[in-house]
Amino acid sequence: MEFQNGNILASRNPDKPLTGVDGLVAVHLAHQGRHYVISSPNQKHIPLPPIGRRQVGLKANFRYGLEDHSQWPQFVVPKYKHLVTIPRKTTDSTDPLHIIWWDPRPADFIPSSTGIVSGLGTISQLRLQQLETVMGILSQSVTEFTTSTPTPSDDVLESFSKLQKQMEYAMRSLQNHKRSFSETAFNVTEFQRRFLELHGFFSFMKFFRNRSGGALASADNVMGGFTNEAEMAQAMFDARVPVWYVEEWDGSPLLRNILAVVDIAMPNLSIVMSDHDPPFPRALDVEMTSENRYGFIYTHAAERFISGDSFSSGISSLPTNSSAVASSSSRRQRPLETGLSPFKPLDSPYAPYTIPAWITALEAVHNSQANIANTSRNGTQYMLPDPGLFIGSPHMQRYLKTFLQIRHAWFSAIAHGHGGSPLFSDEWLLLLNMDVTKPPPTGNTKKAQQQRSVWEKLHLKSNVLNQGVAINSELEPFGDPDWDGQYYPGDTEIPPNVVRNIFWWIYEYNFTEELIVLDVRLTSAIHRDPKRRPAGILHRREMEFIAPCFGSSPTSFFKHAAIINQNLGLAANDVRERLPQIPDDEKIVFTLTLFQVRVSFVTLPNESDGLSDDNTYMDDIKDKETDSHPVDGLETTS
């Protein structure tokens, strides 16, 4: 059979109202030997659909090209329906949202003048402020919606919280971390993607799911999506969400009301399709209707932050309780010494304030030597140097300044799966004792060899994101240590309140990393034996018990949270979904009412009521109970 445009227009009727499966326009698409008609009842163009099986991977601009849901309409999948209401790219350069589709350029990158590594930096303050402004506007809108009446259901509120925290963490990465230009550009696109998903979820819940049947003001300001389900097409059409209905076609005359046939709209130049040079190693070959493609995009971003295993030595990681560190001779195998409990808090004005309940719980931990799997080293691995190395040391200020100088290089070295691993306390002490403005010693002494070994761990392994990053040579300028925008040159001491702030940040970071590693170890063991626990239960356990420990810290960013995109129970948006709840709630209300009646009858009367005879009073109660509806059946006639 020939595939003629005339057959697409066979049921054309301009005077008949359109439905979700009809079309202002339509197009015939042939793909891999199959034929489709794609139509839209509320758009005058048909974008090229990402159809079939495709490679999902990062492109040259650190986005995902035609398969990126923040750039181009995708197929609607149940778990991610809210992506259809992501804002469409604005062409108005004065619109505050214009920054959300901005691609960073080298001119927007401000190289750092401090630290031991060259090639690290941040985006310009102007661009950062623009991103912060739109984040503030969106956060305010979300707050107003989630505190309005009717209030969304608890599951929806939790979904809002997860998405908002992930966006905030992505912003803090831009505010606080110095990275290479490539990684900074990737972090910008990651923030933009998080922002757009929250914005889309907000619009979805406010308009698409609105209880009063409200719709978007225009079908042209959100992304929309493709669907091959007639019911979904109608729902999107009713909500004024751009919809493109895809139906396989055998060439026969269509019964749908199609008003015009057009050419398919190809992606414009803003959708970068070329690969990065050099290309990113990871890509996913997947059907475009699969939910896995979205999970891949989120986990790909998260995996860049996963660093080494602080328990790789087999020794449980315990807080350092003093500034004393074993000498190099302690590397010989010998049992761990016991004595002062390492779970007791540090006694120092620089240490974070203690929580009594935590102290009691930690002291009760059973930490006998029998539970230690490996006693070959007298030390503990830490992602960052434990504050116990600083506190009590006469060299605390020097150690802190050295740490501030190397911290960005260290984060770059351990991130992105570079293979970097946490350091033992004695290794950290060797590093903090070095003059990082000079190359490591070249001698053959044991100390010199150890310092060179530790120094090598700061070197980055080459990959796509860290191009142009290198350890400074002694001939290059070396900036002053800085923290939170404040510099501490020469003999300038870091104030006590800043020291406490740095220590708290280190404690929190180490704790976060260790809990993540423990979680990964546990889930890895379970995944090796699928019969022990289904993956769905694992995911819920991580979201319920791990992520809430940190709020908007890296853990909640790692976990790809399940988003509930509909109100449930009596808060359901569709009245048909609320009706089944009413009988149960009626029973509850009736039971409470009956209870109140009982209580009012049992209230002792005043003498003036003429009911001073106790027997008469109790008889009255029994009579009234007999007249009431029976409690067991909860049958009502009202």
XYZ file of C-alpha atoms in Angstrom:
638
model
C 0.000 0.000 0.000
C 1.202 3.492 -0.818
C 1.525 5.973 2.006
C -0.270 9.055 0.694
C -0.852 12.356 2.497
C -4.405 12.243 1.194
C -5.099 9.243 3.427
C -3.824 11.183 6.441
C -6.387 13.913 5.652
C -9.211 11.473 4.834
C -11.344 12.518 7.844
C -10.449 16.222 7.779
C -13.209 18.409 9.241
C -12.217 21.998 10.187
C -15.607 22.590 11.827
C -15.304 19.699 14.258
C -13.620 20.272 17.675
C -10.288 18.507 17.972
C -9.503 15.798 20.516
C -6.155 14.755 21.915
C -5.520 12.274 19.081
C -6.552 14.657 16.294
C -4.214 17.163 14.731
C -3.845 20.750 13.702
C -0.910 19.237 11.832
C 0.540 15.804 11.235
C 3.520 14.182 9.564
C 4.297 10.790 8.083
C 7.526 9.290 9.455
C 9.220 6.155 8.142
C 11.689 4.576 10.557
C 13.472 1.234 10.226
C 10.859 -0.224 7.884
C 7.871 0.933 9.944
C 5.555 3.865 9.287
C 4.032 6.291 11.753
C 1.680 9.259 11.749
C 2.577 11.873 14.349
C -0.055 14.523 15.028
C -0.602 17.404 17.442
C -3.931 19.004 18.391
C -2.282 22.094 19.959
C 0.981 22.656 18.054
C 1.648 23.767 14.484
C 4.884 21.842 14.124
C 6.041 18.257 14.622
C 9.559 17.959 16.102
C 11.752 15.042 15.145
C 10.978 12.366 17.758
C 13.824 10.514 19.498
C 12.375 7.216 18.366
C 13.608 3.652 18.644
C 16.880 2.579 20.230
C 19.523 5.285 20.604
C 22.830 6.072 22.303
C 22.442 8.395 25.301
C 25.700 10.176 26.118
C 27.259 13.561 26.804
C 27.864 15.816 23.824
C 30.389 18.593 23.258
C 28.379 21.110 25.327
C 28.001 18.727 28.321
C 24.335 18.056 27.538
C 22.728 14.977 26.008
C 21.705 16.299 22.597
C 18.406 15.138 21.125
C 17.982 12.691 24.023
C 18.178 15.444 26.673
C 14.767 16.039 28.273
C 15.784 19.584 29.218
C 16.368 20.484 25.547
C 13.986 18.498 23.361
C 10.570 16.779 23.774
C 10.800 13.118 24.785
C 8.391 10.208 25.025
C 6.230 10.374 28.147
C 6.953 7.560 30.614
C 4.849 6.983 33.765
C 7.623 7.656 36.274
C 8.600 10.986 34.698
C 5.329 12.503 33.510
C 6.278 15.826 35.075
C 9.043 16.330 32.510
C 6.406 17.379 29.940
C 5.948 20.669 31.826
C 9.627 21.635 31.831
C 9.858 25.214 30.506
C 10.603 25.550 26.827
C 13.733 27.506 25.949
C 12.956 31.210 25.868
C 14.106 33.419 23.002
C 13.765 36.579 25.110
C 17.242 37.536 26.326
C 15.687 39.766 29.028
C 13.793 36.844 30.574
C 15.512 35.777 33.855
C 15.059 32.150 32.753
C 17.285 32.770 29.746
C 20.321 31.884 31.904
C 18.986 28.328 32.327
C 19.935 27.510 28.723
C 23.244 29.377 28.802
C 26.289 27.398 27.683
C 29.448 28.410 29.613
C 32.330 29.789 27.574
C 36.007 30.113 28.580
C 35.424 33.866 29.009
C 32.943 33.035 31.815
C 35.587 31.043 33.711
C 37.628 32.759 36.441
C 40.877 30.835 37.152
C 41.877 30.538 40.789
C 44.957 32.421 41.967
C 45.409 30.210 45.035
C 46.289 26.596 45.668
C 48.894 24.216 44.352
C 47.054 23.407 41.119
C 46.671 25.584 38.048
C 43.664 25.270 35.751
C 41.022 25.265 38.496
C 38.478 28.025 38.954
C 34.825 29.047 39.087
C 32.255 30.712 36.867
C 32.068 34.492 36.979
C 30.138 36.195 39.770
C 27.758 37.740 37.228
C 26.714 34.354 35.860
C 26.561 32.814 39.327
C 24.296 35.617 40.565
C 21.985 35.134 37.575
C 21.650 31.444 38.405
C 21.112 32.224 42.100
C 18.380 34.728 41.196
C 16.273 32.283 39.181
C 16.779 29.616 41.857
C 15.445 32.029 44.486
C 12.393 32.877 42.369
C 11.574 29.208 41.805
C 12.132 28.294 45.465
C 9.732 31.045 46.527
C 7.070 29.809 44.090
C 7.455 26.247 45.357
C 7.142 27.408 48.980
C 3.971 29.363 48.226
C 2.425 26.397 46.416
C 3.320 23.768 49.023
C 1.937 25.918 51.857
C -1.251 26.918 50.039
C -4.718 25.415 50.368
C -5.427 22.691 49.427
C -2.049 21.420 50.599
C -0.472 18.717 48.396
C -0.307 15.221 49.854
C 2.692 14.181 51.962
C 4.259 12.131 49.145
C 4.135 15.119 46.812
C 5.600 17.406 49.480
C 8.446 14.926 49.962
C 9.063 14.871 46.202
C 9.235 18.666 46.171
C 11.727 18.530 49.033
C 13.971 15.991 47.276
C 14.057 17.898 44.003
C 14.676 21.213 45.740
C 17.537 19.818 47.835
C 19.193 18.320 44.781
C 19.000 21.684 43.018
C 20.469 23.431 46.066
C 23.353 20.969 46.286
C 24.145 21.488 42.603
C 24.228 25.231 43.278
C 26.554 24.812 46.261
C 28.942 22.864 44.045
C 29.152 25.931 41.809
C 29.506 28.293 44.757
C 32.126 26.420 46.763
C 34.176 24.128 44.524
C 37.011 25.129 42.235
C 37.118 22.837 39.232
C 38.513 22.706 35.719
C 36.630 24.639 33.051
C 35.202 21.430 31.596
C 33.912 20.214 34.934
C 32.601 23.653 35.852
C 30.660 23.700 32.574
C 29.283 20.247 33.371
C 28.271 21.416 36.863
C 26.439 24.370 35.310
C 24.439 22.105 33.007
C 23.722 19.784 35.933
C 22.320 22.677 37.978
C 20.249 23.791 34.992
C 18.881 20.275 34.578
C 17.975 20.062 38.279
C 16.349 23.492 38.126
C 14.274 22.558 35.078
C 13.075 19.297 36.619
C 11.901 21.089 39.770
C 10.272 23.791 37.636
C 8.565 21.112 35.548
C 7.338 19.254 38.629
C 6.008 22.514 40.088
C 4.080 23.310 36.886
C 2.867 19.711 36.627
C 1.420 19.694 40.141
C 0.027 23.227 39.955
C -1.660 22.975 36.565
C -1.670 19.488 35.078
C -2.695 17.879 38.380
C -4.675 20.857 39.645
C -7.730 19.723 41.585
C -9.953 22.402 40.028
C -9.114 21.268 36.500
C -6.904 24.243 35.747
C -4.700 24.327 32.683
C -1.558 26.055 31.566
C -2.096 29.560 30.242
C -0.451 28.605 26.959
C 0.537 25.411 25.194
C 3.669 27.085 23.863
C 5.691 27.770 27.010
C 6.477 24.204 28.157
C 8.325 21.288 26.581
C 5.492 18.812 26.031
C 6.086 15.260 24.911
C 5.383 12.362 22.570
C 2.991 9.566 23.495
C 1.447 6.551 21.804
C -1.339 6.326 24.395
C -4.629 7.988 23.452
C -5.640 8.580 27.079
C -2.376 10.365 27.871
C -2.677 12.444 24.690
C -6.150 13.581 25.731
C -5.044 14.420 29.281
C -2.150 16.518 27.991
C -4.418 18.254 25.472
C -6.948 19.088 28.207
C -4.164 20.612 30.312
C -2.836 22.599 27.321
C 0.456 20.761 27.406
C 2.093 20.343 23.968
C 1.397 16.802 22.836
C 2.440 14.780 19.801
C 0.464 11.579 19.373
C 2.396 8.775 17.658
C 0.488 5.958 15.949
C 1.803 3.229 13.697
C 0.221 3.474 10.250
C -0.474 0.919 7.545
C -1.232 3.562 4.891
C -5.029 3.235 5.008
C -7.294 6.326 5.403
C -7.152 7.712 8.937
C -10.285 8.155 11.021
C -8.636 10.922 13.052
C -9.389 14.540 12.239
C -6.122 15.858 10.774
C -6.277 19.393 9.338
C -2.879 19.682 7.618
C 0.244 17.708 6.744
C 3.606 19.416 7.358
C 7.315 18.624 7.159
C 9.025 17.367 10.271
C 10.904 20.022 12.307
C 14.590 19.230 12.717
C 16.668 20.332 15.743
C 18.215 23.779 15.429
C 21.869 24.601 15.983
C 21.356 25.120 19.732
C 20.955 21.344 20.093
C 24.553 20.150 19.925
C 24.732 16.668 18.422
C 28.508 16.289 18.064
C 30.525 14.326 20.604
C 32.954 15.924 22.997
C 36.609 15.823 21.972
C 37.882 13.556 23.417
C 34.580 11.689 23.759
C 33.157 10.741 27.125
C 33.591 7.016 27.731
C 30.121 6.287 29.056
C 26.990 5.965 26.945
C 23.795 3.960 27.236
C 22.175 2.089 24.364
C 18.480 2.147 25.250
C 14.929 2.416 23.927
C 13.613 5.976 24.065
C 10.468 4.814 25.874
C 12.528 3.279 28.695
C 12.691 4.824 32.157
C 16.316 3.660 32.432
C 17.527 6.459 30.178
C 16.595 9.065 32.798
C 18.203 7.086 35.588
C 21.391 6.888 33.511
C 21.567 10.691 33.170
C 21.187 11.197 36.925
C 23.580 8.462 38.013
C 26.160 9.545 35.433
C 26.297 12.913 37.181
C 26.391 11.333 40.631
C 29.235 8.932 39.850
C 31.598 11.848 39.260
C 31.508 12.548 42.978
C 32.106 9.046 44.256
C 35.596 8.759 45.682
C 37.690 6.029 47.278
C 36.729 3.495 49.901
C 37.845 4.657 53.343
C 37.416 1.090 54.617
C 39.569 -0.568 51.987
C 42.151 -1.506 54.627
C 39.575 -3.519 56.512
C 39.910 -1.269 59.573
C 36.790 0.412 60.830
C 37.174 4.166 60.600
C 37.227 5.787 64.026
C 37.608 9.457 64.961
C 41.069 10.568 66.031
C 40.971 11.534 69.716
C 44.229 13.441 70.001
C 46.867 15.145 67.960
C 49.283 12.274 68.547
C 50.081 10.354 65.388
C 52.161 7.221 65.081
C 55.667 7.605 63.724
C 56.871 5.868 60.611
C 57.929 2.917 62.727
C 54.276 2.278 63.486
C 53.864 0.950 59.955
C 55.123 -2.403 61.252
C 52.312 -4.845 61.854
C 51.158 -4.712 65.446
C 47.820 -4.785 67.240
C 45.860 -1.615 67.698
C 46.389 -0.206 71.167
C 43.418 0.367 73.388
C 42.982 2.951 76.097
C 41.020 6.199 75.875
C 37.836 5.530 73.944
C 38.134 6.955 70.439
C 34.398 7.604 70.599
C 34.762 10.280 73.257
C 34.566 13.881 72.004
C 37.626 16.058 71.552
C 38.167 18.391 74.468
C 38.989 21.619 72.672
C 37.366 25.020 72.098
C 37.921 24.420 68.378
C 35.966 21.173 68.266
C 32.285 21.239 67.267
C 29.821 21.313 70.124
C 28.970 17.850 71.361
C 25.518 16.276 71.543
C 25.098 14.407 74.873
C 22.790 11.749 73.448
C 25.315 10.957 70.730
C 28.161 10.727 73.235
C 26.228 8.165 75.278
C 25.351 6.141 72.183
C 28.898 6.167 70.827
C 30.421 5.122 74.142
C 28.046 2.160 74.164
C 29.343 0.919 70.802
C 30.935 -2.515 71.120
C 34.387 -1.884 69.643
C 36.505 -4.671 70.994
C 39.523 -5.833 69.019
C 37.675 -9.040 68.146
C 35.528 -7.059 65.716
C 38.507 -5.662 63.784
C 39.119 -7.543 60.545
C 42.672 -6.326 59.953
C 45.168 -4.936 62.433
C 48.086 -4.588 60.048
C 48.133 -0.779 60.317
C 47.861 1.509 63.274
C 45.904 4.217 61.528
C 42.646 5.290 60.052
C 41.848 6.322 56.503
C 40.149 9.684 56.060
C 38.827 11.424 52.990
C 39.875 14.685 54.657
C 42.369 15.033 57.540
C 40.636 14.352 60.826
C 40.403 17.497 63.023
C 42.213 15.564 65.732
C 45.423 16.049 63.723
C 45.068 19.811 64.103
C 43.607 20.198 67.573
C 46.241 20.389 70.285
C 49.122 20.658 67.835
C 51.386 23.727 68.168
C 51.414 23.790 64.351
C 47.624 23.969 63.934
C 47.651 27.236 61.966
C 50.337 25.985 59.574
C 48.518 22.682 59.066
C 45.254 24.487 58.348
C 46.826 26.810 55.794
C 48.485 23.890 54.041
C 45.171 22.069 53.957
C 43.413 25.100 52.465
C 46.113 25.271 49.795
C 45.754 21.643 48.728
C 42.038 20.977 49.236
C 40.896 21.754 45.677
C 43.721 19.689 44.194
C 42.792 16.827 46.526
C 39.110 16.919 45.578
C 40.034 16.896 41.907
C 42.372 13.944 42.455
C 39.862 11.738 44.278
C 36.742 12.549 42.275
C 35.337 11.102 39.044
C 36.481 7.567 39.753
C 40.144 8.534 39.361
C 41.079 5.767 41.712
C 42.189 8.128 44.451
C 41.807 6.728 47.931
C 41.591 8.257 51.414
C 44.811 8.763 53.365
C 45.888 7.360 56.689
C 46.409 9.860 59.480
C 50.197 9.556 59.274
C 50.027 10.215 55.528
C 47.904 13.296 56.111
C 50.419 14.486 58.688
C 53.275 14.067 56.214
C 51.355 16.103 53.661
C 50.377 18.852 56.114
C 54.004 19.152 57.255
C 55.257 19.809 53.731
C 55.973 23.226 52.261
C 53.599 22.900 49.316
C 55.028 26.001 47.645
C 58.105 23.926 46.808
C 58.598 20.580 45.079
C 58.861 17.543 47.381
C 62.353 16.594 48.601
C 64.528 14.555 46.271
C 66.630 12.778 48.900
C 66.725 9.060 49.599
C 65.783 9.273 53.253
C 62.730 7.372 54.377
C 60.893 10.610 55.165
C 61.667 12.082 51.736
C 60.430 8.924 50.034
C 57.239 8.977 52.087
C 56.617 12.648 51.269
C 57.086 12.024 47.545
C 54.706 9.077 47.743
C 52.025 11.183 49.418
C 52.656 14.103 47.045
C 52.042 11.831 44.057
C 48.523 11.180 45.334
C 47.671 14.822 44.615
C 48.390 14.378 40.917
C 45.370 14.008 38.682
C 44.941 11.102 36.336
C 44.110 12.467 32.898
C 40.471 12.334 31.826
C 37.941 14.294 29.786
C 37.026 16.722 32.557
C 40.411 17.749 33.953
C 42.223 18.851 30.819
C 44.553 21.777 31.484
C 44.852 21.061 35.211
C 48.343 20.526 36.625
C 50.406 20.938 39.791
C 51.971 24.411 39.930
C 55.720 24.662 39.402
C 57.815 26.632 41.873
C 58.286 29.406 39.283
C 54.584 30.198 39.078
C 52.859 32.628 41.472
C 51.405 31.010 44.548
C 48.361 32.636 46.173
C 47.424 32.916 49.831
C 45.228 30.353 51.617
C 41.538 31.246 51.518
C 38.280 30.124 53.073
C 34.804 31.390 52.243
C 36.225 34.321 50.271
C 38.631 35.452 53.005
C 42.415 35.273 52.476
C 45.034 34.620 55.185
C 48.458 35.790 53.953
C 51.790 35.340 55.713
C 51.520 35.119 59.495
C 47.838 36.135 59.578
C 46.086 33.667 61.871
C 42.798 32.047 60.965
C 40.253 33.231 63.608
C 38.821 30.646 66.045
C 35.284 30.918 64.639
C 36.618 30.188 61.134
C 38.678 27.270 62.475
C 35.539 25.782 64.027
C 33.692 26.253 60.747
C 36.423 24.427 58.828
C 36.510 21.564 61.347
C 32.739 21.158 61.269
C 32.835 20.993 57.486
C 35.576 18.331 57.633
C 33.657 16.257 60.202
C 30.501 16.383 58.113
C 32.298 15.509 54.885
C 34.165 12.546 56.400
C 31.002 11.215 58.014
C 29.066 11.560 54.764
C 31.718 9.744 52.748
C 32.038 6.916 55.262
C 28.305 6.294 55.439
C 28.084 6.283 51.654
C 30.905 3.732 51.458
C 29.240 1.528 54.069
C 25.976 1.755 52.161
C 27.650 0.881 48.856
C 29.390 -2.092 50.475
C 26.167 -3.379 51.971
C 24.069 -2.976 48.852
C 26.798 -4.482 46.675
C 26.775 -7.631 48.788
C 22.999 -7.836 48.578
C 22.967 -7.243 44.834
C 25.294 -10.182 44.356
C 22.515 -12.381 45.725
C 19.239 -11.043 44.228
C 17.206 -13.631 46.140
C 18.057 -11.958 49.433
C 16.377 -8.644 48.704
C 14.729 -7.128 45.596
C 16.285 -4.010 44.096
C 13.107 -2.005 44.772
C 13.421 -2.598 48.516
C 17.106 -1.646 48.365
C 16.255 1.638 46.687
C 13.569 2.464 49.262
C 15.950 1.610 52.109
C 18.572 3.970 50.725
C 16.059 6.767 50.296
C 14.441 6.240 53.708
C 17.520 5.657 55.862
C 20.614 6.991 54.083
C 19.611 10.121 52.176
C 17.601 11.731 55.043
C 20.751 11.762 57.190
C 22.175 14.578 55.122
C 19.335 16.665 53.713
C 20.858 18.492 50.764
C 24.367 17.097 51.116
C 26.004 14.860 48.481
C 24.098 11.723 49.481
C 20.725 13.101 48.437
C 22.368 14.151 45.188
C 23.722 10.655 44.556
C 20.416 8.939 45.056
C 18.006 9.167 42.146
C 14.894 9.830 44.187
C 11.528 8.358 43.270
C 9.172 11.247 42.481
C 5.465 10.926 43.313
C 3.719 13.062 40.705
C 0.145 12.761 41.923
C -1.758 13.595 45.085
C -3.138 10.521 46.811
C -6.140 9.659 48.981
C -8.525 12.514 49.734
C -5.940 14.874 48.229
C -6.223 13.151 44.832
C -6.670 15.507 41.904
C -9.312 13.365 40.211
C -12.594 13.171 42.130
C -12.942 9.542 41.010
C -9.769 8.744 42.944
C -11.130 10.494 46.039
C -14.500 8.702 46.104
C -13.167 5.313 47.361
C -11.700 7.097 50.381
C -14.983 8.674 51.464
C -16.698 5.566 52.998
C -13.645 4.848 55.164
C -13.446 8.464 56.300
C -17.197 8.486 56.944
C -16.771 5.527 59.273
C -13.965 7.304 61.109
C -15.971 10.509 61.456
C -19.053 8.610 62.648
C -16.985 6.689 65.201
C -15.491 9.927 66.531
C -18.944 11.524 66.673
C -20.351 8.557 68.584
C -17.383 8.707 70.954
C -18.079 12.392 71.608
C -21.735 11.581 72.306
C -20.703 8.916 74.800
C -18.329 11.302 76.543
C -20.967 14.028 76.778
C -23.427 11.596 78.384
C -20.885 10.416 80.945
C -20.224 13.969 82.129
C -21.548 14.240 85.685
C -24.662 16.469 85.870
C -25.187 19.412 88.155
C -27.756 19.087 90.944
C -29.886 21.671 89.177
C -30.378 19.223 86.304
C -32.671 17.122 88.452
C -30.617 13.980 87.736
C -29.013 13.414 91.116
C -30.076 9.774 91.216
C -27.058 7.831 89.868
C -29.151 4.821 88.809
C -31.557 6.998 86.842
C -28.598 8.743 85.195
C -26.986 5.463 84.040
C -30.333 4.177 82.768
C -30.606 7.293 80.618
C -27.173 6.579 79.146
C -28.155 2.993 78.255
C -31.352 4.207 76.612
C -29.446 6.734 74.506
C -26.877 4.079 73.473
C -29.680 1.791 72.351
C -31.014 4.548 70.116
C -27.576 5.120 68.548
C -26.178 3.315 65.490
C -24.328 0.081 66.313
C -20.556 0.495 66.473
C -19.544 -2.866 65.002
C -21.358 -2.616 61.685
C -20.744 1.111 61.200
C -23.859 1.151 59.029
C -25.377 4.583 58.629
C -28.498 5.816 56.953
C -27.478 9.451 56.884
